[in-house]
Amino acid sequence: MTGTEPLLVEQRGTVRWLLLNRPKRRNALDVTLIEALDKQITSAEADPGTAVIAVAGRGPSFCAGGDFHQFLELHDRGDNPVDFLTDVSACFSRIAASSKPWVAVLHGHAVAGGLELALACDVVVAADTTLIGDGHLKRRLVPAGGSSVRLPGAVGRGLSRWLLLTGELLPATSFAHTGWIHAIVPEADLDATATRICRQLADRDSPAQQRLKTLLHRIDGVAPEHALREELATFADNWSASSVADALRAFLAPRTPKADTK
């Protein structure tokens, strides 16, 4: 395992840590990262020595969402990003349906696809300075990885509507009242807190825990598969019917330094 791979894996006893490893892009999701994450879902599920899976990010952020550079590459080839995002949605749905507990460990930013990854996990731990939000509308996008489906159940209808319809990012402390984030701690304490929480979950590892985890997913909401398909279809319509690519291109364009007026 080298430091250049998009996903690093650390086995700490019965807890498997998956570290998103695209720090220069704030761990933005691309094909290579989603493929690596999908493979680790299969591997962890099949490993009797793994009781809990924790996912965290290297560098300044947990995950800032989808990789806009890849979106534009697909667009310029005449392809619609919805095909890639179908894989993202399926990957996150596999996490949500896993028979083993998943823990999201957030710092820096958990935005758009980063938020959607965290929403697919069972337990969330966050540094108190983490900025969290859906963020899609800031770039003329709509969700496609599950936030429109999972966010209301996590934080409530009112807050989820605000986050989805404004794209605003809020500090982790703003979510304390929702119960969605299990622990909010100073960043210096994040790893130790997450390790302790993972150990508590691992201590309850048993067929009963796995059956219960599967049951909780099965009864969570009404027809989530239909809702996720609707979300992807909305993304596809929005991408095709608006100048999203131009807006993303403008966002990614190098900034011209301001002249020194002193």
PDB file of C-alpha atoms in Angstrom:
ATOM      1  CA  MET A   1       0.000   0.000   0.000  1.00  0.00           C
ATOM      2  CA  THR A   2       1.606   3.279  -1.129  1.00  0.00           C
ATOM      3  CA  GLY A   3       0.816   6.833  -0.165  1.00  0.00           C
ATOM      4  CA  THR A   4      -0.299   7.642  -3.720  1.00  0.00           C
ATOM      5  CA  GLU A   5      -3.265   5.267  -3.783  1.00  0.00           C
ATOM      6  CA  PRO A   6      -6.697   6.970  -3.608  1.00  0.00           C
ATOM      7  CA  LEU A   7      -7.749   4.930  -0.574  1.00  0.00           C
ATOM      8  CA  LEU A   8      -5.451   3.781   2.220  1.00  0.00           C
ATOM      9  CA  VAL A   9      -6.383   0.859   4.466  1.00  0.00           C
ATOM     10  CA  GLU A  10      -5.287   0.379   8.086  1.00  0.00           C
ATOM     11  CA  GLN A  11      -6.399  -2.639  10.078  1.00  0.00           C
ATOM     12  CA  ARG A  12      -6.446  -1.721  13.777  1.00  0.00           C
ATOM     13  CA  GLY A  13      -7.486  -4.919  15.504  1.00  0.00           C
ATOM     14  CA  THR A  14     -11.036  -5.658  14.399  1.00  0.00           C
ATOM     15  CA  VAL A  15     -11.588  -2.119  13.094  1.00  0.00           C
ATOM     16  CA  ARG A  16     -10.742  -1.433   9.454  1.00  0.00           C
ATOM     17  CA  TRP A  17      -9.877   2.193   8.776  1.00  0.00           C
ATOM     18  CA  LEU A  18     -10.390   3.480   5.233  1.00  0.00           C
ATOM     19  CA  LEU A  19      -8.574   6.755   4.605  1.00  0.00           C
ATOM     20  CA  LEU A  20      -9.630   8.846   1.615  1.00  0.00           C
ATOM     21  CA  ASN A  21      -6.308   9.847   0.087  1.00  0.00           C
ATOM     22  CA  ARG A  22      -6.687  12.665  -2.418  1.00  0.00           C
ATOM     23  CA  PRO A  23      -5.678  15.486  -0.062  1.00  0.00           C
ATOM     24  CA  LYS A  24      -4.742  17.980  -2.814  1.00  0.00           C
ATOM     25  CA  ARG A  25      -8.355  17.782  -4.045  1.00  0.00           C
ATOM     26  CA  ARG A  26      -9.783  17.680  -0.510  1.00  0.00           C
ATOM     27  CA  ASN A  27     -10.562  14.000  -1.153  1.00  0.00           C
ATOM     28  CA  ALA A  28     -12.985  14.806  -3.954  1.00  0.00           C
ATOM     29  CA  LEU A  29     -14.674  11.676  -5.248  1.00  0.00           C
ATOM     30  CA  ASP A  30     -13.561  10.353  -8.629  1.00  0.00           C
ATOM     31  CA  VAL A  31     -13.788   7.002 -10.413  1.00  0.00           C
ATOM     32  CA  THR A  32     -10.618   5.590  -8.855  1.00  0.00           C
ATOM     33  CA  LEU A  33     -11.638   6.479  -5.309  1.00  0.00           C
ATOM     34  CA  ILE A  34     -15.175   5.097  -5.653  1.00  0.00           C
ATOM     35  CA  GLU A  35     -13.855   1.879  -7.226  1.00  0.00           C
ATOM     36  CA  ALA A  36     -11.381   1.458  -4.361  1.00  0.00           C
ATOM     37  CA  LEU A  37     -14.063   2.138  -1.768  1.00  0.00           C
ATOM     38  CA  ASP A  38     -16.429  -0.329  -3.413  1.00  0.00           C
ATOM     39  CA  LYS A  39     -13.753  -3.044  -3.339  1.00  0.00           C
ATOM     40  CA  GLN A  40     -13.134  -2.424   0.349  1.00  0.00           C
ATOM     41  CA  ILE A  41     -16.830  -2.813   1.116  1.00  0.00           C
ATOM     42  CA  THR A  42     -16.691  -6.291  -0.402  1.00  0.00           C
ATOM     43  CA  SER A  43     -13.444  -7.118   1.373  1.00  0.00           C
ATOM     44  CA  ALA A  44     -14.565  -5.903   4.789  1.00  0.00           C
ATOM     45  CA  GLU A  45     -17.903  -7.679   4.519  1.00  0.00           C
ATOM     46  CA  ALA A  46     -16.139 -10.979   3.794  1.00  0.00           C
ATOM     47  CA  ASP A  47     -13.477 -10.615   6.506  1.00  0.00           C
ATOM     48  CA  PRO A  48     -14.441 -12.292   9.817  1.00  0.00           C
ATOM     49  CA  GLY A  49     -11.606 -10.347  11.451  1.00  0.00           C
ATOM     50  CA  THR A  50     -13.277  -7.010  10.670  1.00  0.00           C
ATOM     51  CA  ALA A  51     -16.144  -5.993  12.934  1.00  0.00           C
ATOM     52  CA  VAL A  52     -16.370  -2.258  12.235  1.00  0.00           C
ATOM     53  CA  ILE A  53     -15.353  -0.025   9.324  1.00  0.00           C
ATOM     54  CA  ALA A  54     -14.283   3.573   9.920  1.00  0.00           C
ATOM     55  CA  VAL A  55     -13.886   6.037   7.057  1.00  0.00           C
ATOM     56  CA  ALA A  56     -11.857   9.226   7.420  1.00  0.00           C
ATOM     57  CA  GLY A  57      -9.962  11.644   5.186  1.00  0.00           C
ATOM     58  CA  ARG A  58      -6.294  12.544   4.925  1.00  0.00           C
ATOM     59  CA  GLY A  59      -5.250  16.145   4.549  1.00  0.00           C
ATOM     60  CA  PRO A  60      -7.295  19.269   5.272  1.00  0.00           C
ATOM     61  CA  SER A  61     -10.765  17.753   4.813  1.00  0.00           C
ATOM     62  CA  PHE A  62     -12.863  14.621   5.107  1.00  0.00           C
ATOM     63  CA  CYS A  63     -14.372  15.019   1.629  1.00  0.00           C
ATOM     64  CA  ALA A  64     -15.414  18.094  -0.341  1.00  0.00           C
ATOM     65  CA  GLY A  65     -17.739  16.222  -2.727  1.00  0.00           C
ATOM     66  CA  GLY A  66     -17.485  15.059  -6.303  1.00  0.00           C
ATOM     67  CA  ASP A  67     -14.462  15.923  -8.435  1.00  0.00           C
ATOM     68  CA  PHE A  68     -15.639  18.754 -10.704  1.00  0.00           C
ATOM     69  CA  HIS A  69     -12.607  18.273 -12.958  1.00  0.00           C
ATOM     70  CA  GLN A  70     -13.875  14.780 -13.746  1.00  0.00           C
ATOM     71  CA  PHE A  71     -17.412  16.079 -14.299  1.00  0.00           C
ATOM     72  CA  LEU A  72     -16.125  18.476 -16.935  1.00  0.00           C
ATOM     73  CA  GLU A  73     -13.928  15.835 -18.581  1.00  0.00           C
ATOM     74  CA  LEU A  74     -17.002  13.655 -18.966  1.00  0.00           C
ATOM     75  CA  HIS A  75     -19.041  16.575 -20.273  1.00  0.00           C
ATOM     76  CA  ASP A  76     -16.370  17.543 -22.813  1.00  0.00           C
ATOM     77  CA  ARG A  77     -16.378  13.948 -24.128  1.00  0.00           C
ATOM     78  CA  GLY A  78     -20.129  14.146 -24.584  1.00  0.00           C
ATOM     79  CA  ASP A  79     -20.869  11.948 -21.569  1.00  0.00           C
ATOM     80  CA  ASN A  80     -23.281  12.676 -18.728  1.00  0.00           C
ATOM     81  CA  PRO A  81     -21.819  12.405 -15.187  1.00  0.00           C
ATOM     82  CA  VAL A  82     -24.957  10.564 -14.117  1.00  0.00           C
ATOM     83  CA  ASP A  83     -23.301   7.259 -15.066  1.00  0.00           C
ATOM     84  CA  PHE A  84     -20.462   7.898 -12.617  1.00  0.00           C
ATOM     85  CA  LEU A  85     -22.898   9.166  -9.996  1.00  0.00           C
ATOM     86  CA  THR A  86     -24.978   6.024 -10.364  1.00  0.00           C
ATOM     87  CA  ASP A  87     -21.873   4.150  -9.173  1.00  0.00           C
ATOM     88  CA  VAL A  88     -21.422   6.637  -6.317  1.00  0.00           C
ATOM     89  CA  SER A  89     -25.040   6.214  -5.235  1.00  0.00           C
ATOM     90  CA  ALA A  90     -24.762   2.422  -5.420  1.00  0.00           C
ATOM     91  CA  CYS A  91     -21.529   2.473  -3.406  1.00  0.00           C
ATOM     92  CA  PHE A  92     -23.075   4.577  -0.639  1.00  0.00           C
ATOM     93  CA  SER A  93     -26.179   2.385  -0.643  1.00  0.00           C
ATOM     94  CA  ARG A  94     -23.933  -0.640  -0.092  1.00  0.00           C
ATOM     95  CA  ILE A  95     -22.460   1.098   2.948  1.00  0.00           C
ATOM     96  CA  ALA A  96     -25.926   1.880   4.298  1.00  0.00           C
ATOM     97  CA  ALA A  97     -27.009  -1.737   3.752  1.00  0.00           C
ATOM     98  CA  SER A  98     -23.835  -3.288   5.191  1.00  0.00           C
ATOM     99  CA  SER A  99     -24.303  -5.832   7.959  1.00  0.00           C
ATOM    100  CA  LYS A 100     -21.346  -4.273   9.787  1.00  0.00           C
ATOM    101  CA  PRO A 101     -21.351  -0.848  11.474  1.00  0.00           C
ATOM    102  CA  TRP A 102     -19.711   2.042   9.616  1.00  0.00           C
ATOM    103  CA  VAL A 103     -18.316   5.102  11.370  1.00  0.00           C
ATOM    104  CA  ALA A 104     -17.668   8.401   9.556  1.00  0.00           C
ATOM    105  CA  VAL A 105     -14.901  10.526  11.090  1.00  0.00           C
ATOM    106  CA  LEU A 106     -15.266  14.117   9.882  1.00  0.00           C
ATOM    107  CA  HIS A 107     -12.918  17.079   9.874  1.00  0.00           C
ATOM    108  CA  GLY A 108     -12.335  20.128   7.706  1.00  0.00           C
ATOM    109  CA  HIS A 109     -15.199  19.817   5.224  1.00  0.00           C
ATOM    110  CA  ALA A 110     -17.921  17.230   4.698  1.00  0.00           C
ATOM    111  CA  VAL A 111     -19.778  18.686   1.751  1.00  0.00           C
ATOM    112  CA  ALA A 112     -22.015  17.345  -1.037  1.00  0.00           C
ATOM    113  CA  GLY A 113     -20.650  13.843  -1.759  1.00  0.00           C
ATOM    114  CA  GLY A 114     -18.718  13.996   1.521  1.00  0.00           C
ATOM    115  CA  LEU A 115     -21.943  14.650   3.399  1.00  0.00           C
ATOM    116  CA  GLU A 116     -23.647  11.863   1.444  1.00  0.00           C
ATOM    117  CA  LEU A 117     -20.899   9.417   2.397  1.00  0.00           C
ATOM    118  CA  ALA A 118     -21.302  10.365   6.056  1.00  0.00           C
ATOM    119  CA  LEU A 119     -25.089  10.010   5.811  1.00  0.00           C
ATOM    120  CA  ALA A 120     -24.668   6.436   4.576  1.00  0.00           C
ATOM    121  CA  CYS A 121     -22.698   5.537   7.718  1.00  0.00           C
ATOM    122  CA  ASP A 122     -24.259   4.417  11.005  1.00  0.00           C
ATOM    123  CA  VAL A 123     -22.322   6.615  13.419  1.00  0.00           C
ATOM    124  CA  VAL A 124     -20.753  10.043  12.820  1.00  0.00           C
ATOM    125  CA  VAL A 125     -17.939  11.615  14.825  1.00  0.00           C
ATOM    126  CA  ALA A 126     -16.802  15.143  13.967  1.00  0.00           C
ATOM    127  CA  ALA A 127     -14.264  17.754  14.887  1.00  0.00           C
ATOM    128  CA  ASP A 128     -16.116  20.792  16.187  1.00  0.00           C
ATOM    129  CA  THR A 129     -14.731  23.010  13.410  1.00  0.00           C
ATOM    130  CA  THR A 130     -15.911  20.750  10.574  1.00  0.00           C
ATOM    131  CA  LEU A 131     -18.040  22.578   8.005  1.00  0.00           C
ATOM    132  CA  ILE A 132     -20.943  20.395   6.919  1.00  0.00           C
ATOM    133  CA  GLY A 133     -23.584  20.902   4.261  1.00  0.00           C
ATOM    134  CA  ASP A 134     -25.059  19.745   1.001  1.00  0.00           C
ATOM    135  CA  GLY A 135     -23.574  22.548  -1.069  1.00  0.00           C
ATOM    136  CA  HIS A 136     -24.849  21.340  -4.449  1.00  0.00           C
ATOM    137  CA  LEU A 137     -26.929  24.408  -5.291  1.00  0.00           C
ATOM    138  CA  LYS A 138     -23.901  26.677  -4.938  1.00  0.00           C
ATOM    139  CA  ARG A 139     -22.634  25.082  -8.160  1.00  0.00           C
ATOM    140  CA  ARG A 140     -26.075  24.774  -9.867  1.00  0.00           C
ATOM    141  CA  LEU A 141     -26.103  21.054  -9.104  1.00  0.00           C
ATOM    142  CA  VAL A 142     -28.643  18.846  -7.391  1.00  0.00           C
ATOM    143  CA  PRO A 143     -27.781  15.876  -5.178  1.00  0.00           C
ATOM    144  CA  ALA A 144     -27.180  12.437  -6.679  1.00  0.00           C
ATOM    145  CA  GLY A 145     -25.498  10.495  -3.871  1.00  0.00           C
ATOM    146  CA  GLY A 146     -28.367  10.313  -1.395  1.00  0.00           C
ATOM    147  CA  SER A 147     -28.567  13.583   0.545  1.00  0.00           C
ATOM    148  CA  SER A 148     -32.093  14.472  -0.586  1.00  0.00           C
ATOM    149  CA  VAL A 149     -33.194  11.037   0.615  1.00  0.00           C
ATOM    150  CA  ARG A 150     -31.153  10.540   3.800  1.00  0.00           C
ATOM    151  CA  LEU A 151     -30.630  14.059   5.156  1.00  0.00           C
ATOM    152  CA  PRO A 152     -34.214  14.670   6.380  1.00  0.00           C
ATOM    153  CA  GLY A 153     -34.113  11.538   8.518  1.00  0.00           C
ATOM    154  CA  ALA A 154     -30.730  12.501   9.920  1.00  0.00           C
ATOM    155  CA  VAL A 155     -31.265  16.149  10.859  1.00  0.00           C
ATOM    156  CA  GLY A 156     -34.996  16.774  10.496  1.00  0.00           C
ATOM    157  CA  ARG A 157     -37.164  18.241   7.767  1.00  0.00           C
ATOM    158  CA  GLY A 158     -36.588  21.909   8.529  1.00  0.00           C
ATOM    159  CA  LEU A 159     -32.799  21.881   8.728  1.00  0.00           C
ATOM    160  CA  SER A 160     -32.464  19.490   5.794  1.00  0.00           C
ATOM    161  CA  ARG A 161     -34.630  21.711   3.578  1.00  0.00           C
ATOM    162  CA  TRP A 162     -32.506  24.718   4.508  1.00  0.00           C
ATOM    163  CA  LEU A 163     -29.229  22.938   3.779  1.00  0.00           C
ATOM    164  CA  LEU A 164     -30.490  21.485   0.510  1.00  0.00           C
ATOM    165  CA  LEU A 165     -32.175  24.620  -0.816  1.00  0.00           C
ATOM    166  CA  THR A 166     -29.417  27.101   0.129  1.00  0.00           C
ATOM    167  CA  GLY A 167     -26.230  25.055  -0.053  1.00  0.00           C
ATOM    168  CA  GLU A 168     -25.110  26.687   3.210  1.00  0.00           C
ATOM    169  CA  LEU A 169     -22.324  25.036   5.221  1.00  0.00           C
ATOM    170  CA  LEU A 170     -22.657  24.954   8.998  1.00  0.00           C
ATOM    171  CA  PRO A 171     -20.139  24.019  11.706  1.00  0.00           C
ATOM    172  CA  ALA A 172     -20.574  20.604  13.276  1.00  0.00           C
ATOM    173  CA  THR A 173     -21.731  22.241  16.513  1.00  0.00           C
ATOM    174  CA  SER A 174     -24.866  23.425  14.691  1.00  0.00           C
ATOM    175  CA  PHE A 175     -25.928  19.776  14.372  1.00  0.00           C
ATOM    176  CA  ALA A 176     -25.555  18.909  18.057  1.00  0.00           C
ATOM    177  CA  HIS A 177     -29.295  19.149  18.726  1.00  0.00           C
ATOM    178  CA  THR A 178     -30.187  16.745  15.891  1.00  0.00           C
ATOM    179  CA  GLY A 179     -28.555  13.645  17.383  1.00  0.00           C
ATOM    180  CA  TRP A 180     -27.117  12.764  13.959  1.00  0.00           C
ATOM    181  CA  ILE A 181     -23.518  13.372  15.054  1.00  0.00           C
ATOM    182  CA  HIS A 182     -22.728  11.038  17.933  1.00  0.00           C
ATOM    183  CA  ALA A 183     -19.723  13.011  19.228  1.00  0.00           C
ATOM    184  CA  ILE A 184     -18.411  16.514  18.471  1.00  0.00           C
ATOM    185  CA  VAL A 185     -14.926  17.091  19.841  1.00  0.00           C
ATOM    186  CA  PRO A 186     -11.848  19.289  19.319  1.00  0.00           C
ATOM    187  CA  GLU A 187      -9.877  18.090  16.297  1.00  0.00           C
ATOM    188  CA  ALA A 188      -6.957  17.107  18.539  1.00  0.00           C
ATOM    189  CA  ASP A 189      -9.247  14.569  20.222  1.00  0.00           C
ATOM    190  CA  LEU A 190     -10.894  13.272  17.058  1.00  0.00           C
ATOM    191  CA  ASP A 191      -8.814  10.146  16.435  1.00  0.00           C
ATOM    192  CA  ALA A 192      -8.891   9.009  20.070  1.00  0.00           C
ATOM    193  CA  THR A 193     -12.647   9.587  20.302  1.00  0.00           C
ATOM    194  CA  ALA A 194     -13.341   7.768  17.042  1.00  0.00           C
ATOM    195  CA  THR A 195     -11.106   4.875  18.129  1.00  0.00           C
ATOM    196  CA  ARG A 196     -13.005   4.546  21.402  1.00  0.00           C
ATOM    197  CA  ILE A 197     -16.392   4.597  19.652  1.00  0.00           C
ATOM    198  CA  CYS A 198     -15.272   2.009  17.108  1.00  0.00           C
ATOM    199  CA  ARG A 199     -14.045  -0.207  19.925  1.00  0.00           C
ATOM    200  CA  GLN A 200     -17.428   0.016  21.670  1.00  0.00           C
ATOM    201  CA  LEU A 201     -19.159  -1.092  18.483  1.00  0.00           C
ATOM    202  CA  ALA A 202     -16.611  -3.859  17.892  1.00  0.00           C
ATOM    203  CA  ASP A 203     -17.141  -5.156  21.443  1.00  0.00           C
ATOM    204  CA  ARG A 204     -20.743  -5.951  20.477  1.00  0.00           C
ATOM    205  CA  ASP A 205     -19.773  -7.806  17.299  1.00  0.00           C
ATOM    206  CA  SER A 206     -21.987 -10.869  16.888  1.00  0.00           C
ATOM    207  CA  PRO A 207     -24.449 -12.417  14.440  1.00  0.00           C
ATOM    208  CA  ALA A 208     -27.163 -10.624  16.393  1.00  0.00           C
ATOM    209  CA  GLN A 209     -25.562  -7.229  15.793  1.00  0.00           C
ATOM    210  CA  GLN A 210     -25.232  -7.978  12.092  1.00  0.00           C
ATOM    211  CA  ARG A 211     -28.836  -9.120  11.828  1.00  0.00           C
ATOM    212  CA  LEU A 212     -29.985  -6.013  13.704  1.00  0.00           C
ATOM    213  CA  LYS A 213     -27.931  -3.754  11.453  1.00  0.00           C
ATOM    214  CA  THR A 214     -29.505  -5.360   8.373  1.00  0.00           C
ATOM    215  CA  LEU A 215     -32.974  -4.992   9.875  1.00  0.00           C
ATOM    216  CA  LEU A 216     -32.436  -1.314  10.680  1.00  0.00           C
ATOM    217  CA  HIS A 217     -31.576  -0.633   7.064  1.00  0.00           C
ATOM    218  CA  ARG A 218     -34.513  -2.649   5.757  1.00  0.00           C
ATOM    219  CA  ILE A 219     -37.057  -0.676   7.773  1.00  0.00           C
ATOM    220  CA  ASP A 220     -35.454   2.756   7.403  1.00  0.00           C
ATOM    221  CA  GLY A 221     -37.922   4.851   5.436  1.00  0.00           C
ATOM    222  CA  VAL A 222     -40.304   3.943   2.677  1.00  0.00           C
ATOM    223  CA  ALA A 223     -39.059   2.710  -0.683  1.00  0.00           C
ATOM    224  CA  PRO A 224     -35.590   4.315  -0.519  1.00  0.00           C
ATOM    225  CA  GLU A 225     -34.574   2.632  -3.785  1.00  0.00           C
ATOM    226  CA  HIS A 226     -37.340   4.489  -5.597  1.00  0.00           C
ATOM    227  CA  ALA A 227     -36.328   7.761  -3.936  1.00  0.00           C
ATOM    228  CA  LEU A 228     -32.677   7.285  -4.933  1.00  0.00           C
ATOM    229  CA  ARG A 229     -33.663   6.596  -8.539  1.00  0.00           C
ATOM    230  CA  GLU A 230     -35.701   9.786  -8.528  1.00  0.00           C
ATOM    231  CA  GLU A 231     -32.734  11.705  -7.157  1.00  0.00           C
ATOM    232  CA  LEU A 232     -30.435  10.437  -9.913  1.00  0.00           C
ATOM    233  CA  ALA A 233     -33.029  11.225 -12.579  1.00  0.00           C
ATOM    234  CA  THR A 234     -33.306  14.775 -11.244  1.00  0.00           C
ATOM    235  CA  PHE A 235     -29.535  15.191 -11.437  1.00  0.00           C
ATOM    236  CA  ALA A 236     -29.529  13.965 -15.034  1.00  0.00           C
ATOM    237  CA  ASP A 237     -32.299  16.395 -16.018  1.00  0.00           C
ATOM    238  CA  ASN A 238     -30.587  19.293 -14.285  1.00  0.00           C
ATOM    239  CA  TRP A 239     -27.213  18.534 -15.875  1.00  0.00           C
ATOM    240  CA  SER A 240     -28.683  18.378 -19.361  1.00  0.00           C
ATOM    241  CA  ALA A 241     -31.060  21.334 -19.089  1.00  0.00           C
ATOM    242  CA  SER A 242     -28.828  24.014 -17.550  1.00  0.00           C
ATOM    243  CA  SER A 243     -25.374  25.516 -17.975  1.00  0.00           C
ATOM    244  CA  VAL A 244     -23.890  23.553 -15.096  1.00  0.00           C
ATOM    245  CA  ALA A 245     -20.670  22.760 -16.950  1.00  0.00           C
ATOM    246  CA  ASP A 246     -20.023  26.452 -17.649  1.00  0.00           C
ATOM    247  CA  ALA A 247     -20.587  27.301 -13.993  1.00  0.00           C
ATOM    248  CA  LEU A 248     -18.182  24.555 -12.885  1.00  0.00           C
ATOM    249  CA  ARG A 249     -15.602  25.669 -15.431  1.00  0.00           C
ATOM    250  CA  ALA A 250     -15.790  29.230 -14.080  1.00  0.00           C
ATOM    251  CA  PHE A 251     -15.433  27.934 -10.520  1.00  0.00           C
ATOM    252  CA  LEU A 252     -12.323  25.903 -11.415  1.00  0.00           C
ATOM    253  CA  ALA A 253     -10.674  28.647 -13.496  1.00  0.00           C
ATOM    254  CA  PRO A 254      -7.442  30.048 -12.027  1.00  0.00           C
ATOM    255  CA  ARG A 255      -8.110  33.157  -9.992  1.00  0.00           C
ATOM    256  CA  THR A 256      -6.441  36.403 -11.133  1.00  0.00           C
ATOM    257  CA  PRO A 257      -4.552  37.941  -8.182  1.00  0.00           C
ATOM    258  CA  LYS A 258      -5.918  41.307  -7.109  1.00  0.00           C
ATOM    259  CA  ALA A 259      -3.671  44.287  -7.797  1.00  0.00           C
ATOM    260  CA  ASP A 260      -1.860  45.773  -4.829  1.00  0.00           C
ATOM    261  CA  THR A 261      -3.552  49.104  -4.196  1.00  0.00           C
ATOM    262  CA  LYS A 262      -1.228  50.169  -1.419  1.00  0.00           C
TER     263      LYS A 262
END
